[in-house]
PDB file of C-alpha atoms in Angstrom:
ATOM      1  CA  UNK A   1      87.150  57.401  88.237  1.00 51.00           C
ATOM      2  CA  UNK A   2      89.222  58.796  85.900  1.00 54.00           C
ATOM      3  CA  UNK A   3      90.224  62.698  86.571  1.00 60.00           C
ATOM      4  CA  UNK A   4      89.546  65.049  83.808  1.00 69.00           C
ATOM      5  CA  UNK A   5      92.594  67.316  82.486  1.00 76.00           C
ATOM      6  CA  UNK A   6      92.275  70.648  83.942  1.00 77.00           C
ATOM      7  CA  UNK A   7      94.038  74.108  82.759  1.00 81.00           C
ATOM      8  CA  UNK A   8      96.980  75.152  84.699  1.00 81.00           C
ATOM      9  CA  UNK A   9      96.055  76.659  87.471  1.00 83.00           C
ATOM     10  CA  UNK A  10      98.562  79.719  87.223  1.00 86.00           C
ATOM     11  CA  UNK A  11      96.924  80.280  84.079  1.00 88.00           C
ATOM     12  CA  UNK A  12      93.005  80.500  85.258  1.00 88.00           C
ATOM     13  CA  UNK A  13      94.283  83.106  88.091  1.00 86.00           C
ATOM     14  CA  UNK A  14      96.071  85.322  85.034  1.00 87.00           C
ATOM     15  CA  UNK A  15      92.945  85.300  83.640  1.00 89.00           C
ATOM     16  CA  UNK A  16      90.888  85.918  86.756  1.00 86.00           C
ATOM     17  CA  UNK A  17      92.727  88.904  88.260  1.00 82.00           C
ATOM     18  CA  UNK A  18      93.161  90.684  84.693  1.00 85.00           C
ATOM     19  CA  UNK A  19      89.441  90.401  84.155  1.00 84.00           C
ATOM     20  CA  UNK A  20      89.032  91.702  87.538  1.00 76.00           C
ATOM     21  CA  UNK A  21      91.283  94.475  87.595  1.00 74.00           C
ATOM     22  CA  UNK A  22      90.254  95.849  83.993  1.00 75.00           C
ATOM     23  CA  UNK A  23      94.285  95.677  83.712  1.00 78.00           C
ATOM     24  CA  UNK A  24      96.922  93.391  82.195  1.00 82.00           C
ATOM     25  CA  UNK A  25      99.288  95.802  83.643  1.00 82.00           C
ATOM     26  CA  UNK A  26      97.419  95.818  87.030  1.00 78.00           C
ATOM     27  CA  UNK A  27      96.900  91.779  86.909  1.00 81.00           C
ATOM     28  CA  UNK A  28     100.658  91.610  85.775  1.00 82.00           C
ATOM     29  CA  UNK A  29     102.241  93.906  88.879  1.00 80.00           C
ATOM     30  CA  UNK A  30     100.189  92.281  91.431  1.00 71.00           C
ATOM     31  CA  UNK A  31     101.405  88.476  90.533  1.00 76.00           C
ATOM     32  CA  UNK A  32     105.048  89.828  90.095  1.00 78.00           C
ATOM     33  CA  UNK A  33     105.169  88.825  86.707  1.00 81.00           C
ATOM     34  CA  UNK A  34     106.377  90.757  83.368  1.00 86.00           C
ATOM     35  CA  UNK A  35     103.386  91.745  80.616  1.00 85.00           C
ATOM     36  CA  UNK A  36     104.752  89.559  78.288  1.00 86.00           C
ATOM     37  CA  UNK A  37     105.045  86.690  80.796  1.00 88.00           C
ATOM     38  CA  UNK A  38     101.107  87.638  81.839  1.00 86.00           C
ATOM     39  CA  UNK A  39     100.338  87.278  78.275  1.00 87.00           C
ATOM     40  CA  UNK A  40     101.713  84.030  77.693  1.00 90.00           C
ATOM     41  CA  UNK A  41     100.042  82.431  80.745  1.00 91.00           C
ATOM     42  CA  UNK A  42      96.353  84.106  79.271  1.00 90.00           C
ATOM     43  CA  UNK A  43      97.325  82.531  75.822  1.00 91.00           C
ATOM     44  CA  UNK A  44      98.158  79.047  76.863  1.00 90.00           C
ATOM     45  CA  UNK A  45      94.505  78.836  78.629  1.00 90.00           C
ATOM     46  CA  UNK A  46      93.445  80.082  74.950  1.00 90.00           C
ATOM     47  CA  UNK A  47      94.976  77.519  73.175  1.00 90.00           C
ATOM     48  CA  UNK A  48      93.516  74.953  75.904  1.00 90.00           C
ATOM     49  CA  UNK A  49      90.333  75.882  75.658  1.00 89.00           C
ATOM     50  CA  UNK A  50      90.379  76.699  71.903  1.00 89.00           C
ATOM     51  CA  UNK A  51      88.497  80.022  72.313  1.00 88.00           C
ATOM     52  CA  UNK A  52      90.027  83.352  71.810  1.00 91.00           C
ATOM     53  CA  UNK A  53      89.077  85.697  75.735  1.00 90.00           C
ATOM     54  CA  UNK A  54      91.162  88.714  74.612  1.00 89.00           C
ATOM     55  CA  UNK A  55      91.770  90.541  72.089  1.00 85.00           C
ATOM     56  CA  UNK A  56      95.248  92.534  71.749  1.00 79.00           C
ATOM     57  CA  UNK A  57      96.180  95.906  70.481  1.00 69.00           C
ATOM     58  CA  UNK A  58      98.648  98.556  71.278  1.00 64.00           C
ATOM     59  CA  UNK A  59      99.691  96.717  74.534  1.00 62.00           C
ATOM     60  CA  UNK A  60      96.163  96.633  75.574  1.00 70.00           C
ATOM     61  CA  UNK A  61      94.003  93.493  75.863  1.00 77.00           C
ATOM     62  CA  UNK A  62      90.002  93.836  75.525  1.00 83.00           C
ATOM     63  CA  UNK A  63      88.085  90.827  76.666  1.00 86.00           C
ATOM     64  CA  UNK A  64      86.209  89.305  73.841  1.00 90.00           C
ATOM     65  CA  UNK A  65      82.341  88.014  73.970  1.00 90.00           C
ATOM     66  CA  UNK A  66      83.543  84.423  74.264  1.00 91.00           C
ATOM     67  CA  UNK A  67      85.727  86.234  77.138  1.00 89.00           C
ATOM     68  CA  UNK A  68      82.927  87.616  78.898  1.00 89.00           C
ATOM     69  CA  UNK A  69      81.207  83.904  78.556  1.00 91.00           C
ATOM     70  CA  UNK A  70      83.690  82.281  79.593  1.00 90.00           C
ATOM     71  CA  UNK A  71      84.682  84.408  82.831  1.00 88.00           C
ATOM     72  CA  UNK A  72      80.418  84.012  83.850  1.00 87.00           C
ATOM     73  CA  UNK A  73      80.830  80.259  83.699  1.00 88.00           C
ATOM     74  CA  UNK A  74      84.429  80.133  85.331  1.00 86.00           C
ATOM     75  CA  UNK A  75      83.736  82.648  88.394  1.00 81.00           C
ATOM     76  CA  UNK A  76      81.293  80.952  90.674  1.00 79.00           C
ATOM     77  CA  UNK A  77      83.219  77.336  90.050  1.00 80.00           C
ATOM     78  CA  UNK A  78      86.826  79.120  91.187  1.00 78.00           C
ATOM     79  CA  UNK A  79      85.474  80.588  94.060  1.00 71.00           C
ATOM     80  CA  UNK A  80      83.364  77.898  95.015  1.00 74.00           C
ATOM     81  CA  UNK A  81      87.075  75.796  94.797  1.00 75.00           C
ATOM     82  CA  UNK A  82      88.740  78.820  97.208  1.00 68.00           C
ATOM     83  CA  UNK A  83      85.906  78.396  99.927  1.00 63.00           C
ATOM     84  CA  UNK A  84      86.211  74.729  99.813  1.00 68.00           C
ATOM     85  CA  UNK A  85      90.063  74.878 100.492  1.00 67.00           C
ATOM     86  CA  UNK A  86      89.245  77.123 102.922  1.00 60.00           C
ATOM     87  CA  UNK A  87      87.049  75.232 104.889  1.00 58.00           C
ATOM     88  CA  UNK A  88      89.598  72.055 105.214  1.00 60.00           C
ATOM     89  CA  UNK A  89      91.932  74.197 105.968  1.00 57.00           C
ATOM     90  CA  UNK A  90      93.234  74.035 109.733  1.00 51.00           C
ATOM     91  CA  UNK A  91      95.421  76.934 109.727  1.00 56.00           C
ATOM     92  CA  UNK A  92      92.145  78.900 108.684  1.00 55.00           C
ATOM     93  CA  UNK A  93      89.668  80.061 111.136  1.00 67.00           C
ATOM     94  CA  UNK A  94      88.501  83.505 110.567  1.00 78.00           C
ATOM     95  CA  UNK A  95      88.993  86.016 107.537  1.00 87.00           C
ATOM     96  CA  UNK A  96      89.358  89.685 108.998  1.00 90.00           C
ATOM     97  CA  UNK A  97      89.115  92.578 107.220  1.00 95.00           C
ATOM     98  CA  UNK A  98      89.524  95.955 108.387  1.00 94.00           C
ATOM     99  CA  UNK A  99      87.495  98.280 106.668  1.00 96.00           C
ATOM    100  CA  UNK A 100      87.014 101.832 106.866  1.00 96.00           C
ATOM    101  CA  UNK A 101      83.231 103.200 105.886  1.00 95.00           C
ATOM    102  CA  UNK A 102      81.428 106.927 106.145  1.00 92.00           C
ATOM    103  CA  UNK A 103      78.796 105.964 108.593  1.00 90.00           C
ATOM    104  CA  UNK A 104      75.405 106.894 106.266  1.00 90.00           C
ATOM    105  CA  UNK A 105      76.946 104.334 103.467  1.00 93.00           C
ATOM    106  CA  UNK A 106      77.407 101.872 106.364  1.00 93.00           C
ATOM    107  CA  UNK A 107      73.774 102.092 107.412  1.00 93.00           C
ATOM    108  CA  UNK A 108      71.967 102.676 104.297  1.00 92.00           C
ATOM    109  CA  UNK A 109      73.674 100.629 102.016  1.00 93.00           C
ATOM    110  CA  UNK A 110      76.428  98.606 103.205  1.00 95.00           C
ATOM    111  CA  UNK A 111      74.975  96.791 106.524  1.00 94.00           C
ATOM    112  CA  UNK A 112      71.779  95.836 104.757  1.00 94.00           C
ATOM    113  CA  UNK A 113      73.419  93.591 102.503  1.00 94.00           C
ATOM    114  CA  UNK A 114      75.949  91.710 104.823  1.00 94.00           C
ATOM    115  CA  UNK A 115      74.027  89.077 105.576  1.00 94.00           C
ATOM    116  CA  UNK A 116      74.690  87.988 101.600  1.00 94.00           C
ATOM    117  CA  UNK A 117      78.481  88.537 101.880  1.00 94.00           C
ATOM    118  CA  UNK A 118      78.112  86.400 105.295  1.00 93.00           C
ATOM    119  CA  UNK A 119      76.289  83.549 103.622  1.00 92.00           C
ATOM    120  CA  UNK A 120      79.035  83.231 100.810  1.00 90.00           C
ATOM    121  CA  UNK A 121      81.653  83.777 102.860  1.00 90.00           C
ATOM    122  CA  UNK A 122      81.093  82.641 106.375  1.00 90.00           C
ATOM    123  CA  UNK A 123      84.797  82.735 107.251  1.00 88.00           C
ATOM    124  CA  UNK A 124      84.697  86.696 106.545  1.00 92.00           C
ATOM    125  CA  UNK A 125      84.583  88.949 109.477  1.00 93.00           C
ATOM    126  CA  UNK A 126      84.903  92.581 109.408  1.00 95.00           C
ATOM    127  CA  UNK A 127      86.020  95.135 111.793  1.00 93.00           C
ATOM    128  CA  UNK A 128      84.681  98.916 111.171  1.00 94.00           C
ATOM    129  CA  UNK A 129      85.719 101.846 111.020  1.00 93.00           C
ATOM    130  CA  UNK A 130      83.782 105.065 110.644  1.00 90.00           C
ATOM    131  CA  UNK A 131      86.628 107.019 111.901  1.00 86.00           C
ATOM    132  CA  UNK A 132      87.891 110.038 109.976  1.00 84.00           C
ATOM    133  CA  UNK A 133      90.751 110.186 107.634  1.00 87.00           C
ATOM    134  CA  UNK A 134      89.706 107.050 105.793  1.00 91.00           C
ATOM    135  CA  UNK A 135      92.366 107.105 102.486  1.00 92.00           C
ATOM    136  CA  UNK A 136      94.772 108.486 104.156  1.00 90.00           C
ATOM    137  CA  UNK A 137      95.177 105.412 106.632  1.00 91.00           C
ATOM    138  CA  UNK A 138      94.218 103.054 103.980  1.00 92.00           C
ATOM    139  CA  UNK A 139      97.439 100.151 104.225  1.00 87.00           C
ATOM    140  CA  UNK A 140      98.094 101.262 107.803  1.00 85.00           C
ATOM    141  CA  UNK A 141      95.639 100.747 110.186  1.00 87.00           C
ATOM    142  CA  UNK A 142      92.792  99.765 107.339  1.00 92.00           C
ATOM    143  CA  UNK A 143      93.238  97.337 104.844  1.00 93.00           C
ATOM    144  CA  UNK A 144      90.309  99.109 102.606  1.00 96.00           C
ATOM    145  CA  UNK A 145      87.824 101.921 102.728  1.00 97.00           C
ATOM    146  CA  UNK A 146      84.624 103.285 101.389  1.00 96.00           C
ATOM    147  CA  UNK A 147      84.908 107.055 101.072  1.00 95.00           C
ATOM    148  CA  UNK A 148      83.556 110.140  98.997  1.00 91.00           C
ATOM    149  CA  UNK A 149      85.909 111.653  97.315  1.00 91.00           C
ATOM    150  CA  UNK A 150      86.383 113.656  93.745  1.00 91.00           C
ATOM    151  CA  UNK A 151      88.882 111.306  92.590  1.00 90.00           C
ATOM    152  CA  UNK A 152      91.015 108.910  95.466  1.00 92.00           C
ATOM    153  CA  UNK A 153      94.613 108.654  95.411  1.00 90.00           C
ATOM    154  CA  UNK A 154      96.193 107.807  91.958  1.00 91.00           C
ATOM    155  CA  UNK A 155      98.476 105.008  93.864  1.00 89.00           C
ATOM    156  CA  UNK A 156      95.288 103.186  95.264  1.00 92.00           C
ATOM    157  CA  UNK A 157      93.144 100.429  93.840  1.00 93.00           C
ATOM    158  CA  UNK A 158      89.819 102.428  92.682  1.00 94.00           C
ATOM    159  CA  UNK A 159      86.157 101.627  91.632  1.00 93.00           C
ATOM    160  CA  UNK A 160      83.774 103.908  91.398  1.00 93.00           C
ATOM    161  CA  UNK A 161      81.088 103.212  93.361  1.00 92.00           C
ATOM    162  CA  UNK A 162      78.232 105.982  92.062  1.00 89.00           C
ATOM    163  CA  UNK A 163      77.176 109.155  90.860  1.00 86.00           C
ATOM    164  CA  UNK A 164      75.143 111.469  92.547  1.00 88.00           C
ATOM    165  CA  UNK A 165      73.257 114.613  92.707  1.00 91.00           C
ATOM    166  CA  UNK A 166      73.334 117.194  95.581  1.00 93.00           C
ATOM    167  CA  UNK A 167      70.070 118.099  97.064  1.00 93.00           C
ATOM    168  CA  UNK A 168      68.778 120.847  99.093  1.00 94.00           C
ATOM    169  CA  UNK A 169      66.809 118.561 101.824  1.00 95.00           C
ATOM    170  CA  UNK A 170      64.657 120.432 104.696  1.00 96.00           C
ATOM    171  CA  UNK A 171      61.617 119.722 106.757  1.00 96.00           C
ATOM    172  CA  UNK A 172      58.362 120.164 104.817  1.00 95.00           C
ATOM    173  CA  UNK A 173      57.617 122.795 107.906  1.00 95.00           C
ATOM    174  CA  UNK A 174      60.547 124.504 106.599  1.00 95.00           C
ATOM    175  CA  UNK A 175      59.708 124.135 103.055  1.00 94.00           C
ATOM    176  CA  UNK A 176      55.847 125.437 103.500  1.00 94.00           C
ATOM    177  CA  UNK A 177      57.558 128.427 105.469  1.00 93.00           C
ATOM    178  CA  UNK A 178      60.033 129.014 102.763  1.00 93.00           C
ATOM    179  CA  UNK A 179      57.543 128.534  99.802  1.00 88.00           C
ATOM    180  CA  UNK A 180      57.929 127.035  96.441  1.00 82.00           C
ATOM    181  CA  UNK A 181      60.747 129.113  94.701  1.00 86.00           C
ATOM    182  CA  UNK A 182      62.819 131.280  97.141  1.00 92.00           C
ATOM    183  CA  UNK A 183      64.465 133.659  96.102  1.00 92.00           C
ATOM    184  CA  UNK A 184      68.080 134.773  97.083  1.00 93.00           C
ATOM    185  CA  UNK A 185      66.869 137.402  99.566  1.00 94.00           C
ATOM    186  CA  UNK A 186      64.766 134.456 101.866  1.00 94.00           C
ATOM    187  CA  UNK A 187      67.432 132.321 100.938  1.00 95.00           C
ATOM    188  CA  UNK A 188      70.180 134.478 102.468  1.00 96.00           C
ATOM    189  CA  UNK A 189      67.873 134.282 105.908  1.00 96.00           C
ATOM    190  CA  UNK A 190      68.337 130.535 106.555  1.00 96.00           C
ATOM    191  CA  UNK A 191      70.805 127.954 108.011  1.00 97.00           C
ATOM    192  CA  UNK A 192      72.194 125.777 105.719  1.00 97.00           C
ATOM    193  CA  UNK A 193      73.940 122.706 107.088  1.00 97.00           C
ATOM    194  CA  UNK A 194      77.432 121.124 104.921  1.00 96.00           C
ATOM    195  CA  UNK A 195      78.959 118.227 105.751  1.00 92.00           C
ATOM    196  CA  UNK A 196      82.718 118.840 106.526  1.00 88.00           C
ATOM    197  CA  UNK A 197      84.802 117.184 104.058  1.00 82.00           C
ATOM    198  CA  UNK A 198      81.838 118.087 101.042  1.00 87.00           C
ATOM    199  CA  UNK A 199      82.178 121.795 100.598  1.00 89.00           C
ATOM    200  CA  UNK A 200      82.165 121.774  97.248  1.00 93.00           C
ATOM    201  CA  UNK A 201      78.650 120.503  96.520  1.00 94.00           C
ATOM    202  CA  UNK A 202      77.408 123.714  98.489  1.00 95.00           C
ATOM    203  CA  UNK A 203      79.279 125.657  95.858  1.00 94.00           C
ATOM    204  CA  UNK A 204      77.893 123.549  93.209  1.00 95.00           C
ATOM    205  CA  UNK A 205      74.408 123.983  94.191  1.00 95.00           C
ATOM    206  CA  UNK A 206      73.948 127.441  94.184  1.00 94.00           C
ATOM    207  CA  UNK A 207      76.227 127.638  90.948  1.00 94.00           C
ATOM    208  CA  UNK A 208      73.382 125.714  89.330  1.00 93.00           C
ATOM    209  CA  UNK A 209      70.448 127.552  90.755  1.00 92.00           C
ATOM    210  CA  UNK A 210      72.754 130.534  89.518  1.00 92.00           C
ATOM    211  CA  UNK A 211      73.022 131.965  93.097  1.00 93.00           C
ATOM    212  CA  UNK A 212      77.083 132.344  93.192  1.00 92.00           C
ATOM    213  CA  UNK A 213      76.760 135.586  95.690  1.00 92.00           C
ATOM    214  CA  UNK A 214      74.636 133.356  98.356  1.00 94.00           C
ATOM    215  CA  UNK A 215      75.693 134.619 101.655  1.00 94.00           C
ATOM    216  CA  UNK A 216      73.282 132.632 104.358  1.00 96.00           C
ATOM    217  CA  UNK A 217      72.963 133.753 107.336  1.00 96.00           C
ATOM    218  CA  UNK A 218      74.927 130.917 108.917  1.00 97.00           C
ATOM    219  CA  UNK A 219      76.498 127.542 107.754  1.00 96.00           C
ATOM    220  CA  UNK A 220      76.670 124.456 110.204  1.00 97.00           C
ATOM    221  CA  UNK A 221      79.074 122.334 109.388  1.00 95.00           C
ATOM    222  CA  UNK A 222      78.669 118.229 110.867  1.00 93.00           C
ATOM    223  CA  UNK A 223      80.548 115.423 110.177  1.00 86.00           C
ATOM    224  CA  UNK A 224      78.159 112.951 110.218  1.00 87.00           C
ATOM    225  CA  UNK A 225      75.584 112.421 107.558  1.00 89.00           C
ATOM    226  CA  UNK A 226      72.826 110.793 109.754  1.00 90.00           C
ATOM    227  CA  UNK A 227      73.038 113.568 111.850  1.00 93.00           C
ATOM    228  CA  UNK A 228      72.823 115.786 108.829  1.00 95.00           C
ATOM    229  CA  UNK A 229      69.627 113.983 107.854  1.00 95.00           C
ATOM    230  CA  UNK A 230      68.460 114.375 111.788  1.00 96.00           C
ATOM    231  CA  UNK A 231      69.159 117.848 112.408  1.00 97.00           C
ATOM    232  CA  UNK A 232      67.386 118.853 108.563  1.00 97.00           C
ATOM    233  CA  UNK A 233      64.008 116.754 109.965  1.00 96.00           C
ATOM    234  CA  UNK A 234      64.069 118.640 112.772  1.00 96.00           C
ATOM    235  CA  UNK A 235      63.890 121.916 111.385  1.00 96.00           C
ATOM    236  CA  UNK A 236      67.276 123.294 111.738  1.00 97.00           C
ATOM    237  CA  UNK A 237      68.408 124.236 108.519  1.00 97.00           C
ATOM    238  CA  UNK A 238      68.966 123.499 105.148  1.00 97.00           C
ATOM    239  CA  UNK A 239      71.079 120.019 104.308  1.00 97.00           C
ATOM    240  CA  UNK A 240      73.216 119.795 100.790  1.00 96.00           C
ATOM    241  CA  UNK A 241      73.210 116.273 100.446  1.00 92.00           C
ATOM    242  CA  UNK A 242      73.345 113.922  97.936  1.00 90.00           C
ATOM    243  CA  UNK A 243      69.461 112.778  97.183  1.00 86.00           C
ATOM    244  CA  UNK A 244      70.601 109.190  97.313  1.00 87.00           C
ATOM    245  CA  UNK A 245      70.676 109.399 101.271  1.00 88.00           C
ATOM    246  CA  UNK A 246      67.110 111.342 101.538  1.00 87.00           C
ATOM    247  CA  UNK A 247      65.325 108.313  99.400  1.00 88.00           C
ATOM    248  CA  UNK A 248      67.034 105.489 101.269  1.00 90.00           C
ATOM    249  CA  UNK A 249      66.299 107.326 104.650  1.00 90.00           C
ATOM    250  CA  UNK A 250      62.593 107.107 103.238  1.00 91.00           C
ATOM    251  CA  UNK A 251      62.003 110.007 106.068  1.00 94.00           C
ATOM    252  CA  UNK A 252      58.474 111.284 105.870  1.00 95.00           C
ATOM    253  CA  UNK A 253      59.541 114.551 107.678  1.00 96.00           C
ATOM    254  CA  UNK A 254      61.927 115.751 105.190  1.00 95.00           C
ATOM    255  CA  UNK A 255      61.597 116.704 101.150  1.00 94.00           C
ATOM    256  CA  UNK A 256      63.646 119.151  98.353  1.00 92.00           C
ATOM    257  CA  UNK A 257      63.606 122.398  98.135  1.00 91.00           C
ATOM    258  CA  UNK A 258      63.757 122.587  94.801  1.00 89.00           C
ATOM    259  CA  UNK A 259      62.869 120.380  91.811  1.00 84.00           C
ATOM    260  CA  UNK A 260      66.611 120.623  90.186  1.00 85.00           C
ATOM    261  CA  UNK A 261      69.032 117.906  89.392  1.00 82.00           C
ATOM    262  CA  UNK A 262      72.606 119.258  90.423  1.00 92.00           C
ATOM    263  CA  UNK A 263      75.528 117.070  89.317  1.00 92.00           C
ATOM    264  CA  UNK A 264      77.473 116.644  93.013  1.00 92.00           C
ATOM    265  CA  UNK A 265      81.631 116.465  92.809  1.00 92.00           C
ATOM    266  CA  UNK A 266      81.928 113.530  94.883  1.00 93.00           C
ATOM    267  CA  UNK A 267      80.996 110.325  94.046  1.00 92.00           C
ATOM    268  CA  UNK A 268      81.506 107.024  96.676  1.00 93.00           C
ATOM    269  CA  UNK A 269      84.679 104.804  95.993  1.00 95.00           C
ATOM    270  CA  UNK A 270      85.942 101.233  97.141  1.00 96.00           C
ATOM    271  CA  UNK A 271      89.965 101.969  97.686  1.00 96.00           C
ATOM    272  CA  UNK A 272      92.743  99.702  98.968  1.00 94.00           C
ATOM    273  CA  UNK A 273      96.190  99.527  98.230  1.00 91.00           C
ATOM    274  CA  UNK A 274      97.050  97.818  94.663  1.00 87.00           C
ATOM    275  CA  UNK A 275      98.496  94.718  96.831  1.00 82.00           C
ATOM    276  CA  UNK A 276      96.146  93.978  99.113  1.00 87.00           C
ATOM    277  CA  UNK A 277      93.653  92.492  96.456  1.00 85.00           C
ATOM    278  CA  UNK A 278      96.503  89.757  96.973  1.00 79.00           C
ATOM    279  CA  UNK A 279      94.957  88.939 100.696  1.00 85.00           C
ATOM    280  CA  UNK A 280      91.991  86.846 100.493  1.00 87.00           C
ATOM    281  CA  UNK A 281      89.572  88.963 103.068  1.00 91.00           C
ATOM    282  CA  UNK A 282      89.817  92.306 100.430  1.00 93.00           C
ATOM    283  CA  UNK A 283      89.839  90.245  97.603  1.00 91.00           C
ATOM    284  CA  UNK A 284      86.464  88.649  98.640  1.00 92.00           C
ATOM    285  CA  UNK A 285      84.952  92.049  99.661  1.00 95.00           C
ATOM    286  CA  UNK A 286      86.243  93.534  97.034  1.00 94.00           C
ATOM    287  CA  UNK A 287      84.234  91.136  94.267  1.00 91.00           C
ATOM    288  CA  UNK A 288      81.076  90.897  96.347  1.00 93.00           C
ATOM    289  CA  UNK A 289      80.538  94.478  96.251  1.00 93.00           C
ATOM    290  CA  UNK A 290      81.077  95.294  92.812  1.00 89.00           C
ATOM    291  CA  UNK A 291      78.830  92.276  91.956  1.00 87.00           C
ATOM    292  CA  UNK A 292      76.330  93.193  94.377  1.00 88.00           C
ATOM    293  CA  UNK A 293      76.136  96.823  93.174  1.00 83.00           C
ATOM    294  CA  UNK A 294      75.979  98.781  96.210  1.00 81.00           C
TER     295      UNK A 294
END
């Protein structure tokens, strides 16, 4: 059986890692080559295929449409070929990944879905780590994180994960003894409870309900989002929270205080270190959850 001619190979991955980096630049530093050199791997795969996938202007390249069709027929086939040389490989056994993760994203969002990555990936394994600190010991003792952050490091590999809004969450006994529309007196009576490395979205809350001299009678701070959730069911306070976590805890305990939409200055991000998309176990993870929309 005859064997059909293929593209270079060198040539498909230029392709591949610019589209996936939303960076020539990006694609260019991580395979060690120059732009230009970058650029003339991308253009011989155009002149094999016959379609134009970029355009180029001001040292910027913009995928085209026949770009975009072309990476949606490509993608599943090259990583289809990367699991199959995986699997005859001997020297292969396991993938590992070491990945740090905020505890709440782990449970609501992240865990429910592994059994997807697993399927497509069986080799994958991950270790986690809900330990605190998460950037900062991304490339030492984690290979990637999921954190909430205004903005992550500018060094690191980013992708913005969501936006959110901040939420005053309490028990609906605490809500029915509160009433409706509180004012700043009844609100200066109560416990509000802040998560420890989110202080900001307290500030923004009350800057939107234009309470800016709040003074409550006490602020618990926690570390841990679940327990957050936990301690608001129970009673114990007032939790600023993002309302993502109150509608995927679907707890029938707890509801908002108020019927407001408050933009929150922390969002959830995917970071790792611009060179580890190189190694196969963060370059997997790293696709899978930005086509899986977590």
């Amino acid at each position: 059986m005859a064997i059909r001619r293929l593209p270079p190979l060198r040539a498909l991955e230029a392709f591949m890692r610019t589209v996936r980096l939303g960076s020539a630049r990006a694609a260019a530093d991580e395979l060690g080559l120059s732009p230009s050199a970058l650029s003339r791997r991308i253009t011989s795969l155009e002149e094999f295929i016959g379609r134009k996938l970029f355009t180029r202007a001001r040292q910027t390249m913009q995928l085209t449409d026949e770009g975009h069709q072309f990476y949606e027929a490509i993608h599943p086939h090259f990583e289809a070929l990367a699991r199959a040389v995986e699997s005859q490989s001997d020297s292969v056994s396991v993938l590992r990944l070491h990945l740090g993760v905020l505890p709440l994203f782990g449970t609501q969002r992240l865990f429910p879905r592994l059994g997807e990555l697993r399927k497509l990936h069986p080799l994958l394994h991950i270790d986690i780590d809900t330990g605190p600190h998460l950037e900062g010991r991304v490339g030492d003792t984690l290979d990637a994180a999921i954190i909430l952050s205004r903005g992550p490091d500018t060094s690191l590999h980013a992708i913005r994960l969501d936006e959110n809004k901040v939420h005053a969450i309490v028990s609906r006994t605490l809500a029915d003894t509160i009433g409706p529309d509180p004012d700043l007196n009844t609100l200066a009576k109560q416990t509000f409870l802040v998560h420890n490395e989110l202080p900001e979205s307290f500030t923004a809350w009350k800057n939107a309900l234009d309470m800016r001299d709040l003074e409550p009678a006490a602020i618990d701070h926690f570390d841990s989002g679940s327990i957050m959730l936990e301690a608001a069911a129970q009673g114990l306070g007032i939790a600023i929270m993002h309302d993502d976590h109150r509608r995927r805890a679907a707890d029938p305990r707890l509801t908002d205080l108020f019927d407001i939409e408050v933009e929150s200055p922390y969002s959830y991000w995917f970071v790792c270190k611009r060179a580890a998309l190189e190694e196969r176990p963060v370059r997997l993870f790293h696709d899978w959850l930005v086509r899986a929309g977590l």
